[in-house]
Amino acid sequence: MVFETIQDMLCQCLGCDPSRVAPDTVLLEDLECTAEDLDDVLLGVEEEYGVAVPDGFLTPRVTVADLVRLVEEAL
């Protein structure tokens, strides 16, 4: 359920097809977006789940699965 919600958020914010968003998708590289592009997604995750995304979380190699794991561990 968390994966699907995050996938939806990414697709809505970035305008990408859901088939491009898999657990092993690297957020910055595979989705060809900038850290600024993902600010809305991370804010949405924080609001949806009440989870604070730590500063420095968004590294060049962070994947969708990393974001899902962060949320699931905090719930």
CSV table of N, CA, C and O in Angstrom, one decimal:
chain,number,residue,atom,x,y,z
A,1,MET,N,0.8,-1.2,0.0
A,1,MET,CA,0.0,0.0,0.0
A,1,MET,C,0.9,1.3,0.0
A,1,MET,O,0.6,2.2,-0.7
A,2,VAL,N,1.9,1.3,0.8
A,2,VAL,CA,2.8,2.5,0.8
A,2,VAL,C,3.4,2.7,-0.5
A,2,VAL,O,3.5,3.8,-1.0
A,3,PHE,N,3.9,1.6,-1.1
A,3,PHE,CA,4.5,1.7,-2.5
A,3,PHE,C,3.6,2.4,-3.5
A,3,PHE,O,3.9,3.3,-4.2
A,4,GLU,N,2.3,1.9,-3.5
A,4,GLU,CA,1.4,2.4,-4.5
A,4,GLU,C,1.1,3.9,-4.2
A,4,GLU,O,0.9,4.6,-5.2
A,5,THR,N,1.0,4.3,-3.0
A,5,THR,CA,0.7,5.7,-2.7
A,5,THR,C,1.9,6.6,-3.1
A,5,THR,O,1.7,7.6,-3.7
A,6,ILE,N,3.1,6.1,-2.8
A,6,ILE,CA,4.3,6.9,-3.2
A,6,ILE,C,4.4,6.9,-4.8
A,6,ILE,O,4.8,7.9,-5.4
A,7,GLN,N,4.1,5.8,-5.4
A,7,GLN,CA,4.1,5.7,-6.8
A,7,GLN,C,3.2,6.7,-7.4
A,7,GLN,O,3.5,7.5,-8.4
A,8,ASP,N,2.0,6.8,-6.9
A,8,ASP,CA,1.0,7.8,-7.3
A,8,ASP,C,1.5,9.2,-7.2
A,8,ASP,O,1.3,10.1,-8.0
A,9,MET,N,2.1,9.5,-6.0
A,9,MET,CA,2.6,10.8,-5.7
A,9,MET,C,3.6,11.2,-6.7
A,9,MET,O,3.6,12.3,-7.3
A,10,LEU,N,4.6,10.3,-7.0
A,10,LEU,CA,5.6,10.6,-8.0
A,10,LEU,C,5.1,10.8,-9.4
A,10,LEU,O,5.5,11.8,-10.0
A,11,CYS,N,4.1,10.0,-9.8
A,11,CYS,CA,3.5,10.2,-11.1
A,11,CYS,C,2.8,11.5,-11.2
A,11,CYS,O,2.9,12.2,-12.3
A,12,GLN,N,2.1,11.9,-10.2
A,12,GLN,CA,1.3,13.1,-10.2
A,12,GLN,C,2.2,14.3,-10.2
A,12,GLN,O,2.0,15.3,-11.0
A,13,CYS,N,3.2,14.3,-9.4
A,13,CYS,CA,4.1,15.5,-9.3
A,13,CYS,C,5.1,15.6,-10.5
A,13,CYS,O,5.4,16.7,-10.9
A,14,LEU,N,5.5,14.4,-11.0
A,14,LEU,CA,6.5,14.5,-12.1
A,14,LEU,C,5.9,14.3,-13.5
A,14,LEU,O,6.6,14.4,-14.5
A,15,GLY,N,4.6,13.9,-13.5
A,15,GLY,CA,4.0,13.7,-14.8
A,15,GLY,C,4.5,12.5,-15.5
A,15,GLY,O,4.6,12.5,-16.7
A,16,CYS,N,4.9,11.5,-14.8
A,16,CYS,CA,5.5,10.3,-15.4
A,16,CYS,C,4.5,9.1,-15.4
A,16,CYS,O,3.6,9.1,-14.6
A,17,ASP,N,4.8,8.1,-16.2
A,17,ASP,CA,4.0,6.9,-16.3
A,17,ASP,C,4.3,6.0,-15.1
A,17,ASP,O,5.5,5.9,-14.8
A,18,PRO,N,3.3,5.4,-14.5
A,18,PRO,CA,3.5,4.4,-13.4
A,18,PRO,C,4.5,3.3,-13.7
A,18,PRO,O,5.2,2.8,-12.8
A,19,SER,N,4.6,2.9,-15.0
A,19,SER,CA,5.5,1.9,-15.4
A,19,SER,C,7.0,2.3,-15.2
A,19,SER,O,7.9,1.4,-15.1
A,20,ARG,N,7.2,3.6,-15.0
A,20,ARG,CA,8.6,4.0,-14.8
A,20,ARG,C,9.0,4.0,-13.3
A,20,ARG,O,10.1,4.2,-13.0
A,21,VAL,N,8.0,3.8,-12.4
A,21,VAL,CA,8.2,3.9,-11.0
A,21,VAL,C,8.1,2.5,-10.4
A,21,VAL,O,7.0,2.0,-10.2
A,22,ALA,N,9.3,1.9,-10.2
A,22,ALA,CA,9.4,0.5,-9.5
A,22,ALA,C,10.2,0.7,-8.3
A,22,ALA,O,10.8,1.7,-8.0
A,23,PRO,N,10.2,-0.4,-7.4
A,23,PRO,CA,10.9,-0.3,-6.2
A,23,PRO,C,12.4,0.1,-6.4
A,23,PRO,O,13.0,0.8,-5.6
A,24,ASP,N,13.0,-0.4,-7.5
A,24,ASP,CA,14.4,-0.2,-7.7
A,24,ASP,C,14.7,1.1,-8.5
A,24,ASP,O,15.9,1.3,-8.9
A,25,THR,N,13.7,1.9,-8.8
A,25,THR,CA,13.9,3.1,-9.5
A,25,THR,C,14.7,4.1,-8.7
A,25,THR,O,14.3,4.4,-7.5
A,26,VAL,N,15.8,4.6,-9.2
A,26,VAL,CA,16.5,5.7,-8.6
A,26,VAL,C,15.9,7.0,-8.8
A,26,VAL,O,15.7,7.4,-10.0
A,27,LEU,N,15.4,7.7,-7.8
A,27,LEU,CA,14.6,8.8,-7.9
A,27,LEU,C,15.2,9.9,-8.8
A,27,LEU,O,14.5,10.4,-9.7
A,28,LEU,N,16.4,10.3,-8.5
A,28,LEU,CA,17.0,11.4,-9.3
A,28,LEU,C,17.5,11.0,-10.7
A,28,LEU,O,17.3,11.7,-11.6
A,29,GLU,N,18.0,9.8,-10.8
A,29,GLU,CA,18.6,9.4,-12.0
A,29,GLU,C,17.6,8.8,-13.0
A,29,GLU,O,17.4,9.3,-14.1
A,30,ASP,N,16.8,7.8,-12.6
A,30,ASP,CA,15.9,7.1,-13.5
A,30,ASP,C,14.7,8.0,-13.8
A,30,ASP,O,14.1,7.8,-14.9
A,31,LEU,N,14.3,8.8,-12.9
A,31,LEU,CA,13.1,9.7,-13.2
A,31,LEU,C,13.5,11.0,-13.8
A,31,LEU,O,12.6,11.8,-14.1
A,32,GLU,N,14.8,11.2,-14.0
A,32,GLU,CA,15.4,12.4,-14.6
A,32,GLU,C,14.8,13.7,-14.1
A,32,GLU,O,14.3,14.5,-14.8
A,33,CYS,N,14.8,13.8,-12.8
A,33,CYS,CA,14.3,15.0,-12.1
A,33,CYS,C,15.4,15.5,-11.2
A,33,CYS,O,16.4,14.9,-10.9
A,34,THR,N,15.1,16.7,-10.7
A,34,THR,CA,16.1,17.3,-9.7
A,34,THR,C,15.5,17.1,-8.3
A,34,THR,O,14.4,16.8,-8.1
A,35,ALA,N,16.4,17.5,-7.4
A,35,ALA,CA,16.0,17.4,-6.0
A,35,ALA,C,14.8,18.3,-5.7
A,35,ALA,O,13.9,18.0,-4.9
A,36,GLU,N,14.8,19.5,-6.4
A,36,GLU,CA,13.7,20.4,-6.2
A,36,GLU,C,12.4,19.8,-6.7
A,36,GLU,O,11.3,20.1,-6.2
A,37,ASP,N,12.5,19.0,-7.8
A,37,ASP,CA,11.3,18.4,-8.3
A,37,ASP,C,10.6,17.4,-7.3
A,37,ASP,O,9.4,17.2,-7.3
A,38,LEU,N,11.5,16.8,-6.5
A,38,LEU,CA,11.0,15.9,-5.5
A,38,LEU,C,10.5,16.5,-4.2
A,38,LEU,O,9.9,15.8,-3.3
A,39,ASP,N,10.7,17.8,-4.0
A,39,ASP,CA,10.3,18.4,-2.8
A,39,ASP,C,8.8,18.2,-2.5
A,39,ASP,O,8.4,18.0,-1.4
A,40,ASP,N,8.0,18.4,-3.6
A,40,ASP,CA,6.5,18.2,-3.4
A,40,ASP,C,6.2,16.7,-3.0
A,40,ASP,O,5.3,16.5,-2.2
A,41,VAL,N,6.9,15.8,-3.6
A,41,VAL,CA,6.7,14.4,-3.2
A,41,VAL,C,7.1,14.1,-1.8
A,41,VAL,O,6.3,13.5,-1.0
A,42,LEU,N,8.2,14.6,-1.3
A,42,LEU,CA,8.6,14.4,0.1
A,42,LEU,C,7.7,15.1,1.0
A,42,LEU,O,7.4,14.6,2.1
A,43,LEU,N,7.2,16.3,0.7
A,43,LEU,CA,6.2,17.0,1.5
A,43,LEU,C,4.9,16.2,1.6
A,43,LEU,O,4.3,16.1,2.6
A,44,GLY,N,4.5,15.6,0.4
A,44,GLY,CA,3.3,14.8,0.4
A,44,GLY,C,3.5,13.6,1.3
A,44,GLY,O,2.5,13.2,2.0
A,45,VAL,N,4.7,13.0,1.3
A,45,VAL,CA,4.9,11.8,2.1
A,45,VAL,C,4.8,12.2,3.6
A,45,VAL,O,4.2,11.5,4.4
A,46,GLU,N,5.4,13.3,3.9
A,46,GLU,CA,5.4,13.8,5.3
A,46,GLU,C,3.9,14.1,5.7
A,46,GLU,O,3.5,13.7,6.9
A,47,GLU,N,3.1,14.7,4.9
A,47,GLU,CA,1.8,15.0,5.2
A,47,GLU,C,0.9,13.7,5.3
A,47,GLU,O,0.1,13.6,6.2
A,48,GLU,N,1.1,12.8,4.3
A,48,GLU,CA,0.2,11.6,4.2
A,48,GLU,C,0.5,10.7,5.4
A,48,GLU,O,-0.5,10.1,5.9
A,49,TYR,N,1.8,10.5,5.8
A,49,TYR,CA,2.1,9.5,6.8
A,49,TYR,C,2.6,10.1,8.1
A,49,TYR,O,2.8,9.3,9.0
A,50,GLY,N,2.7,11.4,8.2
A,50,GLY,CA,3.2,12.0,9.4
A,50,GLY,C,4.7,11.6,9.7
A,50,GLY,O,5.1,11.5,10.9
A,51,VAL,N,5.4,11.4,8.6
A,51,VAL,CA,6.8,10.9,8.7
A,51,VAL,C,7.7,12.1,8.3
A,51,VAL,O,7.5,12.6,7.2
A,52,ALA,N,8.7,12.4,9.1
A,52,ALA,CA,9.6,13.4,8.8
A,52,ALA,C,10.8,12.8,7.9
A,52,ALA,O,11.4,11.9,8.4
A,53,VAL,N,10.9,13.3,6.7
A,53,VAL,CA,12.0,12.8,5.9
A,53,VAL,C,13.3,13.6,6.3
A,53,VAL,O,13.3,14.8,6.3
A,54,PRO,N,14.3,12.9,6.8
A,54,PRO,CA,15.5,13.6,7.3
A,54,PRO,C,16.2,14.4,6.3
A,54,PRO,O,16.3,14.0,5.1
A,55,ASP,N,16.9,15.4,6.7
A,55,ASP,CA,17.8,16.2,5.8
A,55,ASP,C,18.8,15.2,5.3
A,55,ASP,O,19.3,14.4,6.1
A,56,GLY,N,19.2,15.4,4.1
A,56,GLY,CA,20.3,14.5,3.6
A,56,GLY,C,19.8,13.2,3.1
A,56,GLY,O,20.6,12.4,2.6
A,57,PHE,N,18.5,12.9,3.2
A,57,PHE,CA,17.9,11.6,2.7
A,57,PHE,C,18.0,11.5,1.2
A,57,PHE,O,18.4,10.4,0.7
A,58,LEU,N,17.8,12.5,0.5
A,58,LEU,CA,17.8,12.5,-0.9
A,58,LEU,C,19.2,12.6,-1.5
A,58,LEU,O,19.7,13.6,-1.8
A,59,THR,N,19.8,11.4,-1.6
A,59,THR,CA,21.1,11.3,-2.2
A,59,THR,C,21.0,10.9,-3.7
A,59,THR,O,19.9,10.4,-4.1
A,60,PRO,N,22.0,10.9,-4.5
A,60,PRO,CA,21.9,10.6,-5.9
A,60,PRO,C,21.5,9.1,-6.1
A,60,PRO,O,21.0,8.8,-7.2
A,61,ARG,N,21.6,8.2,-5.2
A,61,ARG,CA,21.3,6.8,-5.4
A,61,ARG,C,20.1,6.3,-4.6
A,61,ARG,O,19.8,5.1,-4.6
A,62,VAL,N,19.3,7.2,-4.0
A,62,VAL,CA,18.2,6.8,-3.2
A,62,VAL,C,17.1,6.3,-4.2
A,62,VAL,O,16.8,6.9,-5.2
A,63,THR,N,16.5,5.2,-3.8
A,63,THR,CA,15.5,4.5,-4.7
A,63,THR,C,14.1,4.7,-4.1
A,63,THR,O,13.9,5.1,-2.9
A,64,VAL,N,13.1,4.3,-4.9
A,64,VAL,CA,11.7,4.3,-4.4
A,64,VAL,C,11.6,3.4,-3.2
A,64,VAL,O,10.9,3.7,-2.2
A,65,ALA,N,12.3,2.2,-3.2
A,65,ALA,CA,12.2,1.3,-2.1
A,65,ALA,C,12.8,1.9,-0.8
A,65,ALA,O,12.3,1.6,0.3
A,66,ASP,N,13.8,2.7,-1.0
A,66,ASP,CA,14.4,3.4,0.2
A,66,ASP,C,13.4,4.3,0.9
A,66,ASP,O,13.2,4.4,2.1
A,67,LEU,N,12.6,5.0,0.0
A,67,LEU,CA,11.6,5.9,0.5
A,67,LEU,C,10.4,5.1,1.2
A,67,LEU,O,10.0,5.5,2.3
A,68,VAL,N,10.0,4.1,0.6
A,68,VAL,CA,9.0,3.2,1.1
A,68,VAL,C,9.5,2.6,2.5
A,68,VAL,O,8.7,2.6,3.4
A,69,ARG,N,10.7,2.2,2.5
A,69,ARG,CA,11.2,1.6,3.8
A,69,ARG,C,11.3,2.7,4.9
A,69,ARG,O,10.9,2.4,6.0
A,70,LEU,N,11.6,3.9,4.5
A,70,LEU,CA,11.6,5.0,5.5
A,70,LEU,C,10.3,5.2,6.1
A,70,LEU,O,10.1,5.3,7.4
A,71,VAL,N,9.2,5.2,5.3
A,71,VAL,CA,7.9,5.3,5.8
A,71,VAL,C,7.4,4.1,6.6
A,71,VAL,O,6.9,4.3,7.7
A,72,GLU,N,7.6,2.9,6.1
A,72,GLU,CA,7.2,1.7,6.8
A,72,GLU,C,7.8,1.6,8.1
A,72,GLU,O,7.2,1.1,9.1
A,73,GLU,N,9.1,1.9,8.3
A,73,GLU,CA,9.8,1.8,9.5
A,73,GLU,C,9.3,2.8,10.6
A,73,GLU,O,9.4,2.6,11.8
A,74,ALA,N,8.8,3.9,10.1
A,74,ALA,CA,8.3,5.0,11.0
A,74,ALA,C,6.8,4.8,11.4
A,74,ALA,O,6.4,5.4,12.4
A,75,LEU,N,6.1,3.9,10.7
A,75,LEU,CA,4.7,3.6,11.0
A,75,LEU,C,4.6,2.7,12.2
A,75,LEU,O,5.3,1.9,12.5
